[in-house]
Coordinates of N, CA and C and ligand atoms in Angstrom, one line a residue:
M256 N 0.8 -1.2 0.0 CA 0.0 0.0 0.0 C 0.9 1.3 0.0
R257 N 0.5 2.2 -0.8 CA 1.2 3.5 -0.8 C 0.3 4.5 0.0
I258 N 0.9 5.3 0.9 CA 0.2 6.3 1.7 C 1.0 7.6 1.5
D259 N 0.3 8.7 1.1 CA 0.9 10.0 1.1 C 0.2 10.9 2.1
V260 N 1.0 11.6 2.9 CA 0.5 12.5 3.9 C 0.9 13.9 3.5
V261 N 0.0 14.9 3.5 CA 0.3 16.3 3.3 C 0.0 17.1 4.5
S262 N 1.0 17.8 5.0 CA 0.9 18.5 6.3 C 1.8 19.8 6.3
I263 N 1.5 20.8 7.1 CA 2.5 21.8 7.3 C 3.4 21.5 8.5
F264 N 3.2 20.4 9.1 CA 4.1 19.9 10.2 C 4.5 18.5 9.9
P265 N 5.3 18.2 8.8 CA 5.7 16.9 8.5 C 6.4 16.1 9.6
S266 N 7.1 16.8 10.5 CA 7.9 16.1 11.5 C 7.0 15.4 12.5
Y267 N 5.7 15.8 12.6 CA 4.8 15.0 13.4 C 4.9 13.5 13.2
F268 N 5.2 13.2 11.9 CA 5.1 11.8 11.5 C 6.4 11.0 11.6
D269 N 7.4 11.6 12.3 CA 8.7 10.9 12.5 C 8.4 9.7 13.3
G270 N 7.5 9.7 14.2 CA 7.2 8.5 15.0 C 6.8 7.3 14.2
L271 N 6.4 7.5 13.0 CA 5.9 6.3 12.2 C 7.1 5.5 11.6
T272 N 8.4 5.9 12.0 CA 9.5 5.1 11.6 C 9.8 4.0 12.7
L273 N 9.0 4.1 13.8 CA 9.3 3.2 14.9 C 8.4 1.9 14.8
S274 N 8.8 0.9 15.6 CA 8.0 -0.3 15.9 C 7.5 -1.0 14.6
L275 N 6.3 -1.5 14.7 CA 5.8 -2.4 13.6 C 5.7 -1.6 12.3
L276 N 5.2 -0.4 12.3 CA 5.0 0.3 11.1 C 6.4 0.7 10.5
G277 N 7.3 1.0 11.3 CA 8.7 1.3 10.8 C 9.3 0.1 10.1
K278 N 9.0 -1.1 10.7 CA 9.5 -2.3 10.1 C 8.8 -2.5 8.7
A279 N 7.5 -2.3 8.7 CA 6.7 -2.5 7.5 C 7.2 -1.6 6.4
R280 N 7.6 -0.4 6.8 CA 8.2 0.5 5.8 C 9.5 0.0 5.3
S281 N 10.4 -0.5 6.1 CA 11.7 -0.9 5.7 C 11.6 -2.2 4.9
T282 N 10.6 -3.0 5.1 CA 10.4 -4.2 4.3 C 9.6 -4.0 3.1
G283 N 9.1 -2.8 2.9 CA 8.3 -2.5 1.7 C 6.9 -2.8 1.7
L284 N 6.3 -3.3 2.8 CA 4.9 -3.6 2.9 C 4.1 -2.3 2.9
L285 N 4.7 -1.3 3.4 CA 4.0 0.0 3.5 C 5.0 1.1 3.0
D286 N 4.5 1.8 1.9 CA 5.3 2.8 1.3 C 4.7 4.2 1.7
L287 N 5.2 4.7 2.8 CA 4.6 5.9 3.5 C 5.5 7.1 3.1
N288 N 4.8 8.1 2.6 CA 5.6 9.3 2.1 C 4.9 10.6 2.7
V289 N 5.7 11.4 3.5 CA 5.2 12.5 4.1 C 5.7 13.8 3.4
H290 N 4.8 14.7 3.1 CA 5.1 15.9 2.3 C 4.7 17.2 3.1
D291 N 5.5 18.3 2.8 CA 5.2 19.6 3.4 C 4.3 20.3 2.4
L292 N 3.1 20.7 2.8 CA 2.2 21.5 1.9 C 2.8 22.7 1.4
R293 N 3.8 23.3 2.1 CA 4.4 24.6 1.7 C 5.3 24.3 0.4
D294 N 5.6 23.1 0.2 CA 6.4 22.8 -1.1 C 5.6 23.1 -2.3
W295 N 4.2 23.2 -2.1 CA 3.4 23.5 -3.3 C 2.9 25.0 -3.3
T296 N 3.7 25.8 -2.6 CA 3.4 27.3 -2.6 C 4.5 27.9 -3.5
H297 N 4.3 29.1 -3.9 CA 5.2 29.8 -4.8 C 5.7 31.2 -4.4
D298 N 5.0 31.7 -3.3 CA 5.4 33.0 -2.8 C 6.5 32.9 -1.8
R299 N 7.1 34.1 -1.5 CA 8.3 34.2 -0.7 C 8.0 33.7 0.8
H300 N 6.8 33.9 1.2 CA 6.4 33.5 2.6 C 5.8 32.1 2.7
R301 N 5.7 31.4 1.5 CA 5.1 30.1 1.5 C 3.8 30.0 2.2
T302 N 2.9 30.9 1.8 CA 1.6 31.1 2.4 C 0.6 30.0 2.2
V303 N 0.0 29.5 3.2 CA -1.0 28.4 3.0 C -2.3 28.8 3.6
D304 N -2.5 30.0 4.2 CA -3.8 30.4 4.7 C -4.1 31.8 4.4
D305 N -5.4 32.2 4.6 CA -5.8 33.5 4.4 C -7.1 33.8 5.2
T306 N -7.6 35.0 5.3 CA -8.8 35.3 6.1 C -10.0 34.8 5.5
P307 N -11.0 34.4 6.3 CA -12.3 33.8 5.8 C -13.2 34.9 5.1
Y308 N -13.7 34.5 4.0 CA -14.8 35.3 3.4 C -16.0 35.3 4.3
G309 N -16.7 36.4 4.5 CA -17.8 36.4 5.4 C -17.5 36.7 6.8
G310 N -16.2 36.8 7.1 CA -15.7 37.1 8.4 C -15.7 35.9 9.3
G311 N -15.3 36.2 10.6 CA -15.2 35.1 11.5 C -13.8 34.9 12.1
A312 N -13.7 34.1 13.1 CA -12.4 33.9 13.8 C -11.4 33.1 12.9
G313 N -10.1 33.4 13.1 CA -9.1 32.5 12.5 C -8.9 32.6 11.0
M314 N -8.1 31.7 10.5 CA -7.7 31.7 9.1 C -8.2 30.4 8.5
V315 N -8.3 30.4 7.1 CA -8.7 29.3 6.3 C -7.6 28.9 5.4
M316 N -7.4 27.6 5.2 CA -6.3 27.2 4.3 C -6.7 27.4 2.8
K317 N -5.8 28.0 2.1 CA -6.0 28.4 0.7 C -6.2 27.2 -0.2
P318 N -7.0 27.3 -1.3 CA -7.1 26.1 -2.1 C -6.0 25.7 -3.0
E319 N -5.2 26.7 -3.5 CA -4.2 26.5 -4.6 C -3.1 25.4 -4.2
P320 N -2.5 25.6 -3.0 CA -1.5 24.6 -2.7 C -2.1 23.2 -2.5
W321 N -3.3 23.1 -2.0 CA -3.9 21.8 -1.8 C -4.2 21.1 -3.2
A322 N -4.7 21.9 -4.1 CA -5.0 21.4 -5.4 C -3.7 20.9 -6.1
A323 N -2.7 21.7 -6.0 CA -1.4 21.3 -6.7 C -0.9 20.0 -6.0
A324 N -1.0 19.9 -4.7 CA -0.5 18.7 -4.0 C -1.3 17.5 -4.5
I325 N -2.6 17.6 -4.5 CA -3.5 16.5 -4.8 C -3.2 16.1 -6.3
D326 N -3.1 17.0 -7.2 CA -2.8 16.7 -8.6 C -1.5 15.9 -8.7
D327 N -0.4 16.3 -8.0 CA 0.8 15.6 -8.1 C 0.8 14.3 -7.5
L328 N 0.1 14.1 -6.3 CA 0.2 12.9 -5.6 C -0.8 11.8 -6.3
A329 N -1.9 12.3 -6.8 CA -2.8 11.4 -7.5 C -2.2 10.9 -8.8
A330 N -1.3 11.7 -9.4 CA -0.7 11.3 -10.7 C 0.4 10.3 -10.5
I331 N 0.9 10.1 -9.3 CA 2.1 9.2 -9.1 C 1.8 7.8 -9.6
D332 N 0.6 7.3 -9.2 CA 0.1 6.0 -9.8 C -1.2 6.2 -10.5
A333 N -1.1 6.5 -11.8 CA -2.3 6.8 -12.6 C -3.2 5.6 -12.8
S334 N -2.7 4.4 -12.4 CA -3.5 3.2 -12.6 C -4.5 3.0 -11.5
V335 N -4.4 3.7 -10.4 CA -5.4 3.6 -9.3 C -6.0 5.0 -8.9
R336 N -7.3 5.0 -8.6 CA -7.9 6.2 -8.1 C -7.7 6.2 -6.6
P337 N -7.0 7.1 -6.1 CA -6.7 7.1 -4.6 C -7.9 7.4 -3.8
T338 N -7.9 7.0 -2.5 CA -8.8 7.5 -1.5 C -8.2 8.6 -0.8
I339 N -8.9 9.8 -0.8 CA -8.3 11.0 -0.3 C -9.0 11.3 1.0
I340 N -8.3 11.2 2.1 CA -8.9 11.4 3.5 C -8.6 12.7 4.1
F341 N -9.6 13.5 4.5 CA -9.3 14.7 5.3 C -9.9 14.5 6.7
P342 N -9.0 14.4 7.7 CA -9.5 14.3 9.1 C -10.3 15.6 9.4
S343 N -11.5 15.4 9.9 CA -12.3 16.5 10.3 C -13.3 16.1 11.4
P344 N -13.5 17.0 12.3 CA -14.5 16.7 13.4 C -15.9 16.7 12.8
A345 N -16.0 17.2 11.6 CA -17.4 17.1 10.9 C -17.5 15.9 10.0
G346 N -16.6 15.0 10.1 CA -16.7 13.8 9.2 C -17.4 12.6 9.8
E347 N -17.4 11.5 9.0 CA -18.0 10.2 9.5 C -17.0 9.7 10.6
V348 N -17.5 8.9 11.5 CA -16.7 8.4 12.6 C -15.8 7.2 12.2
F349 N -14.5 7.3 12.5 CA -13.6 6.2 12.1 C -13.8 5.0 13.1
T350 N -13.9 3.8 12.6 CA -14.1 2.6 13.4 C -13.1 1.5 12.9
Q351 N -13.1 0.4 13.6 CA -12.3 -0.7 13.2 C -12.8 -1.2 11.8
A352 N -14.1 -1.1 11.5 CA -14.6 -1.4 10.2 C -14.0 -0.5 9.1
S353 N -13.9 0.8 9.4 CA -13.3 1.7 8.5 C -11.8 1.3 8.3
A354 N -11.1 1.0 9.3 CA -9.7 0.6 9.2 C -9.6 -0.6 8.3
R355 N -10.4 -1.6 8.5 CA -10.4 -2.8 7.7 C -10.6 -2.5 6.2
E356 N -11.7 -1.7 6.0 CA -12.0 -1.3 4.6 C -10.8 -0.6 3.9
L357 N -10.2 0.4 4.6 CA -9.2 1.2 4.1 C -7.9 0.4 3.9
S358 N -7.7 -0.7 4.7 CA -6.5 -1.5 4.6 C -6.4 -2.2 3.3
G359 N -7.6 -2.3 2.6 CA -7.6 -2.9 1.3 C -7.3 -2.0 0.1
S360 N -7.0 -0.7 0.4 CA -6.8 0.3 -0.6 C -5.3 0.2 -1.1
D361 N -5.1 0.6 -2.4 CA -3.8 0.6 -2.9 C -3.1 1.9 -2.7
H362 N -3.9 3.0 -2.6 CA -3.3 4.3 -2.4 C -4.2 5.2 -1.6
L363 N -3.7 5.6 -0.4 CA -4.4 6.6 0.4 C -3.6 7.9 0.5
I364 N -4.3 9.0 0.4 CA -3.7 10.3 0.6 C -4.4 11.0 1.7
F365 N -3.7 11.4 2.7 CA -4.2 12.1 3.9 C -3.9 13.6 3.8
G366 N -4.9 14.5 3.9 CA -4.7 15.9 3.9 C -5.0 16.5 5.3
C367 N -3.9 17.0 5.9 CA -4.0 17.4 7.3 C -4.3 18.9 7.3
G368 N -5.5 19.3 7.7 CA -5.9 20.7 7.8 C -5.4 21.3 9.1
R369 N -5.2 22.6 9.2 CA -4.9 23.3 10.4 C -5.8 24.6 10.4
Y370 N -5.6 25.4 11.3 CA -6.4 26.7 11.4 C -7.9 26.3 11.5
E371 N -8.7 27.1 11.0 CA -10.2 26.9 11.1 C -10.7 26.0 10.1
G372 N -9.9 25.5 9.2 CA -10.3 24.6 8.2 C -9.7 24.8 6.8
I373 N -10.2 24.1 5.8 CA -9.7 24.2 4.5 C -10.8 24.7 3.6
D374 N -10.5 25.6 2.7 CA -11.5 26.1 1.7 C -12.3 24.9 1.2
E375 N -13.6 25.1 1.3 CA -14.6 24.0 1.0 C -14.4 23.4 -0.5
R376 N -13.9 24.3 -1.4 CA -13.8 23.9 -2.8 C -12.7 22.8 -3.0
V377 N -11.8 22.7 -2.0 CA -10.7 21.7 -2.1 C -11.4 20.3 -2.1
F378 N -12.4 20.1 -1.2 CA -13.0 18.8 -1.1 C -13.7 18.4 -2.5
E379 N -14.4 19.4 -3.1 CA -15.0 19.2 -4.4 C -14.0 18.9 -5.4
Y380 N -12.9 19.6 -5.4 CA -11.8 19.4 -6.4 C -11.2 18.0 -6.2
A381 N -10.9 17.7 -5.0 CA -10.2 16.4 -4.7 C -11.1 15.3 -5.2
A382 N -12.4 15.4 -5.2 CA -13.3 14.4 -5.7 C -13.2 14.1 -7.2
T383 N -12.6 15.0 -7.9 CA -12.3 14.8 -9.3 C -11.0 14.0 -9.5
R384 N -10.3 13.8 -8.4 CA -9.0 13.0 -8.5 C -9.0 11.7 -7.8
G385 N -10.0 11.6 -6.9 CA -10.1 10.3 -6.1 C -11.4 10.3 -5.3
E386 N -11.5 9.2 -4.4 CA -12.6 9.0 -3.6 C -12.4 9.8 -2.3
V387 N -13.2 10.9 -2.0 CA -12.9 11.7 -0.9 C -13.7 11.2 0.3
R388 N -13.0 11.2 1.5 CA -13.7 10.8 2.8 C -13.3 11.9 3.8
L389 N -14.2 12.5 4.5 CA -14.0 13.3 5.7 C -14.2 12.4 6.8
I390 N -13.2 12.2 7.7 CA -13.2 11.2 8.7 C -12.8 11.8 10.1
S391 N -13.6 11.5 11.1 CA -13.4 12.0 12.5 C -13.0 10.8 13.4
L392 N -12.1 11.1 14.3 CA -11.8 10.0 15.3 C -12.8 10.0 16.4
G393 N -13.5 11.0 16.6 CA -14.5 11.1 17.7 C -14.9 12.5 17.9
D394 N -15.8 12.7 18.9 CA -16.4 14.0 19.1 C -15.6 14.9 20.0
Y395 N -14.5 15.3 19.5 CA -13.6 16.2 20.2 C -12.8 17.0 19.1
V396 N -12.3 18.1 19.5 CA -11.6 19.0 18.5 C -10.1 19.0 18.8
L397 N -9.3 18.7 17.7 CA -7.8 18.8 17.8 C -7.4 20.1 17.1
N398 N -6.1 20.4 17.2 CA -5.6 21.6 16.6 C -5.4 21.4 15.1
G399 N -5.4 20.2 14.6 CA -5.1 19.9 13.2 C -5.3 18.4 13.0
G400 N -5.2 18.0 11.7 CA -5.5 16.7 11.3 C -4.3 15.7 11.6
E401 N -3.2 16.2 12.0 CA -2.0 15.3 12.1 C -2.1 14.2 13.0
V402 N -2.6 14.4 14.2 CA -2.7 13.3 15.2 C -3.7 12.3 14.8
A403 N -4.8 12.8 14.2 CA -5.9 11.9 13.7 C -5.3 11.1 12.6
T404 N -4.5 11.7 11.7 CA -4.0 10.9 10.6 C -3.0 9.8 11.1
M405 N -2.2 10.2 12.1 CA -1.3 9.1 12.7 C -2.1 8.0 13.3
A406 N -3.1 8.3 14.0 CA -3.9 7.2 14.6 C -4.5 6.3 13.5
M407 N -5.0 6.9 12.4 CA -5.6 6.2 11.3 C -4.6 5.3 10.6
I408 N -3.4 5.9 10.4 CA -2.4 5.1 9.7 C -1.9 3.9 10.5
E409 N -1.9 4.1 11.8 CA -1.5 3.0 12.7 C -2.6 1.9 12.7
A410 N -3.9 2.3 12.8 CA -5.0 1.3 12.8 C -5.1 0.6 11.4
I411 N -4.9 1.3 10.3 CA -5.0 0.7 9.0 C -3.7 -0.1 8.7
G412 N -2.5 0.5 9.0 CA -1.3 -0.2 8.6 C -1.1 -1.5 9.3
R413 N -1.6 -1.7 10.5 CA -1.4 -3.0 11.2 C -2.3 -4.1 10.7
L414 N -3.3 -3.7 9.8 CA -4.2 -4.7 9.2 C -3.6 -5.1 7.9
I415 N -2.6 -4.5 7.3 CA -2.0 -4.9 6.1 C -1.4 -6.3 6.3
P416 N -1.7 -7.3 5.5 CA -1.2 -8.6 5.7 C 0.4 -8.6 5.8
G417 N 0.9 -9.2 6.9 CA 2.3 -9.3 7.1 C 2.9 -8.3 8.1
V418 N 2.1 -7.2 8.4 CA 2.6 -6.1 9.2 C 2.7 -6.6 10.7
V419 N 1.6 -7.2 11.1 CA 1.6 -7.8 12.5 C 2.0 -9.3 12.3
G420 N 3.1 -9.7 13.0 CA 3.7 -11.0 12.8 C 2.8 -12.1 13.0
N421 N 2.0 -12.1 14.1 CA 1.1 -13.2 14.4 C -0.4 -12.7 14.1
P422 N -0.9 -13.1 12.9 CA -2.2 -12.6 12.5 C -3.3 -13.0 13.5
E423 N -3.1 -14.1 14.3 CA -4.1 -14.5 15.3 C -4.3 -13.5 16.4
S424 N -3.2 -12.6 16.6 CA -3.3 -11.6 17.6 C -4.3 -10.5 17.2
L425 N -4.6 -10.5 15.9 CA -5.6 -9.5 15.4 C -7.0 -9.8 15.7
V426 N -7.3 -11.1 15.7 CA -8.8 -11.5 15.7 C -9.4 -11.4 17.1
E427 N -8.5 -11.5 18.2 CA -9.1 -11.6 19.5 C -9.1 -10.2 20.2
E428 N -8.8 -9.1 19.4 CA -8.8 -7.8 19.9 C -10.1 -7.2 20.1
S429 N -10.2 -6.1 20.9 CA -11.4 -5.3 21.0 C -11.8 -4.8 19.7
H430 N -13.1 -4.8 19.4 CA -13.7 -4.3 18.2 C -13.7 -5.2 17.0
E431 N -12.8 -6.2 17.0 CA -12.8 -7.0 15.8 C -14.1 -7.8 15.7
D432 N -14.6 -8.3 16.8 CA -15.9 -9.0 16.8 C -17.0 -8.2 17.4
G433 N -16.9 -6.9 17.5 CA -17.9 -6.0 17.9 C -18.0 -5.9 19.4
L434 N -17.2 -6.6 20.1 CA -17.2 -6.6 21.6 C -15.8 -6.1 22.1
L435 N -15.8 -5.7 23.4 CA -14.5 -5.4 24.0 C -13.7 -6.7 24.3
E436 N -12.4 -6.6 24.4 CA -11.5 -7.7 24.6 C -11.7 -8.3 26.0
Y437 N -11.5 -9.6 26.2 CA -11.5 -10.2 27.5 C -10.2 -9.8 28.3
P438 N -10.2 -9.9 29.7 CA -9.0 -9.5 30.4 C -7.9 -10.5 30.3
S439 N -6.7 -10.0 30.4 CA -5.5 -10.9 30.2 C -4.7 -10.9 31.5
Y440 N -4.0 -12.0 31.8 CA -3.2 -12.1 33.0 C -1.9 -12.9 32.7
T441 N -0.8 -12.6 33.4 CA 0.4 -13.4 33.3 C 1.0 -13.7 34.7
K442 N 2.1 -14.3 34.8 CA 2.7 -14.7 36.1 C 3.1 -13.4 36.9
P443 N 3.1 -13.4 38.2 CA 2.8 -14.5 39.1 C 1.3 -14.8 39.2
S444 N 0.9 -16.0 39.6 CA -0.5 -16.4 39.7 C -1.2 -15.7 40.9
L445 N -0.4 -15.4 41.9 CA -0.9 -14.6 43.0 C 0.1 -13.4 43.2
W446 N -0.5 -12.2 43.1 CA 0.3 -10.9 43.2 C -0.4 -9.9 44.0
R447 N 0.3 -9.5 45.1 CA -0.2 -8.5 46.0 C -1.7 -8.8 46.5
D448 N -1.8 -10.1 46.9 CA -3.1 -10.6 47.4 C -4.1 -10.8 46.3
R449 N -3.8 -10.6 45.0 CA -4.7 -10.7 43.9 C -4.4 -11.9 43.1
P450 N -5.4 -12.9 43.1 CA -5.2 -14.1 42.3 C -5.6 -14.0 40.9
V451 N -5.0 -14.7 40.0 CA -5.5 -14.9 38.6 C -6.8 -15.7 38.7
P452 N -7.9 -15.4 38.0 CA -9.1 -16.3 38.0 C -8.7 -17.8 37.8
D453 N -9.3 -18.6 38.7 CA -9.0 -20.0 38.8 C -9.1 -20.7 37.4
V454 N -10.1 -20.4 36.7 CA -10.5 -21.1 35.4 C -9.3 -21.0 34.5
L455 N -8.5 -19.9 34.5 CA -7.4 -19.7 33.6 C -6.2 -20.7 33.9
L456 N -6.2 -21.2 35.2 CA -5.1 -22.1 35.5 C -5.6 -23.6 35.4
S457 N -6.9 -23.8 35.0 CA -7.5 -25.1 35.0 C -7.1 -26.0 33.9
G458 N -6.6 -25.5 32.8 CA -6.2 -26.3 31.7 C -7.5 -26.8 30.9
N459 N -8.7 -26.3 31.3 CA -9.9 -26.7 30.6 C -10.2 -25.7 29.5
H460 N -9.8 -26.0 28.3 CA -9.9 -25.0 27.2 C -11.2 -24.5 26.9
A461 N -12.2 -25.5 27.0 CA -13.6 -25.1 26.7 C -14.1 -24.1 27.7
A462 N -13.8 -24.4 29.0 CA -14.2 -23.5 30.1 C -13.6 -22.2 30.0
I463 N -12.3 -22.1 29.6 CA -11.6 -20.9 29.4 C -12.2 -20.0 28.3
A464 N -12.5 -20.7 27.2 CA -13.2 -20.0 26.1 C -14.5 -19.4 26.5
A465 N -15.3 -20.2 27.3 CA -16.6 -19.7 27.7 C -16.5 -18.6 28.7
W466 N -15.5 -18.7 29.6 CA -15.3 -17.6 30.6 C -14.9 -16.3 29.9
R467 N -14.0 -16.4 28.9 CA -13.6 -15.2 28.2 C -14.7 -14.5 27.4
R468 N -15.5 -15.4 26.8 CA -16.7 -14.8 26.1 C -17.6 -14.1 27.0
E469 N -17.9 -14.7 28.2 CA -18.8 -14.0 29.2 C -18.2 -12.7 29.6
Q470 N -16.8 -12.7 29.8 CA -16.2 -11.4 30.2 C -16.3 -10.4 29.2
Q471 N -16.2 -10.8 27.9 CA -16.4 -9.8 26.8 C -17.8 -9.2 26.9
F472 N -18.8 -10.0 27.1 CA -20.2 -9.4 27.1 C -20.3 -8.6 28.3
E473 N -19.8 -9.0 29.5 CA -20.0 -8.3 30.7 C -19.3 -6.9 30.7
R474 N -18.1 -6.9 30.2 CA -17.4 -5.6 30.0 C -18.0 -4.7 29.0
T475 N -18.5 -5.3 27.9 CA -19.2 -4.4 26.9 C -20.5 -3.8 27.5
R476 N -21.2 -4.6 28.2 CA -22.5 -4.2 28.8 C -22.2 -3.0 29.8
L477 N -21.1 -3.2 30.6 CA -20.8 -2.1 31.6 C -20.2 -0.9 31.0
R478 N -19.2 -1.1 30.1 CA -18.4 0.1 29.6 C -18.9 0.7 28.3
R479 N -19.5 -0.2 27.4 CA -19.8 0.3 26.1 C -21.2 -0.3 25.6
P480 N -22.3 -0.1 26.4 CA -23.5 -0.7 26.0 C -24.0 -0.3 24.6
D481 N -23.5 0.8 24.1 CA -23.8 1.3 22.8 C -23.4 0.3 21.7
L482 N -22.4 -0.6 22.0 CA -21.9 -1.6 21.0 C -22.9 -2.8 20.9
L483 N -23.8 -3.0 21.9 CA -24.6 -4.2 22.0 C -25.8 -4.0 21.1
P484 N -26.4 -5.1 20.6 CA -27.6 -5.0 19.8 C -28.7 -4.5 20.7
G485 N -29.6 -3.7 20.1 CA -30.8 -3.2 20.8 C -30.5 -1.9 21.5
D486 N -29.2 -1.4 21.5 CA -29.0 -0.1 22.1 C -29.2 0.9 21.1
E487 N -30.0 1.9 21.5 CA -30.5 3.0 20.5 C -29.6 4.2 20.7
S488 N -28.7 4.3 21.6 CA -28.0 5.5 21.9 C -26.9 5.9 20.9
Ligands
ABV563 C1 -8.7 18.2 11.7 N1 -10.1 17.9 15.0 S1 -9.9 16.1 13.2 C2 -8.4 19.5 11.6 N2 -11.0 15.8 15.7 C3 -8.6 20.3 12.7 C4 -9.2 19.9 13.9 C5 -9.5 18.5 14.0 C6 -9.3 17.7 12.8 C7 -10.4 16.6 14.8

């Protein structure tokens, strides 16, 4: 998979050289390219923002550098229509299902907005070059799209076949089956007066599987009832 990220703070993404995604990049499973939006400006001050028409607080990102960036990046592989993602608190909510779906893409482009937003015409223009998605991590506001993009790249990247060494570790995680994960324990079996649940030491694999399933339902009911069928919230 090829991923291009456009940001005015490209060094935010230095962390993606670490750990599993860093390995995936060096082995060629993930071709991640981070770009500075200002490289698509032409004025002496490398201007990316301007005052909003109609008035209001803050600045809006200008359309021209974004269009030039999208043109160049979409043309890199003309054989695929990229998915162009703009993190936005006004977008659809990102879930494990979104990550799964996007992990099957050949080319993702992330546009990281700052200030009060990006000129609306950029989204319309981008739709002439690829499949545009405005995506939110949740109902809170960040200072820009960079941190949201990093979270999405990590969630998507680890689902690319071969990135996570043991694929079985992916299936038992929270959200893959719509429920929260069961609790995990390791040695010692008694620690500061707290025992590991007996069933886990029993060697009875059917009983262990049943207990873990119950724990998944119980935790989901307590912490995330919205995930259970019949919840209208
Ligand atoms: C993108 N907040 S995504 C740009 N939750 C600015 C703020 C922001 C995003 C999110």
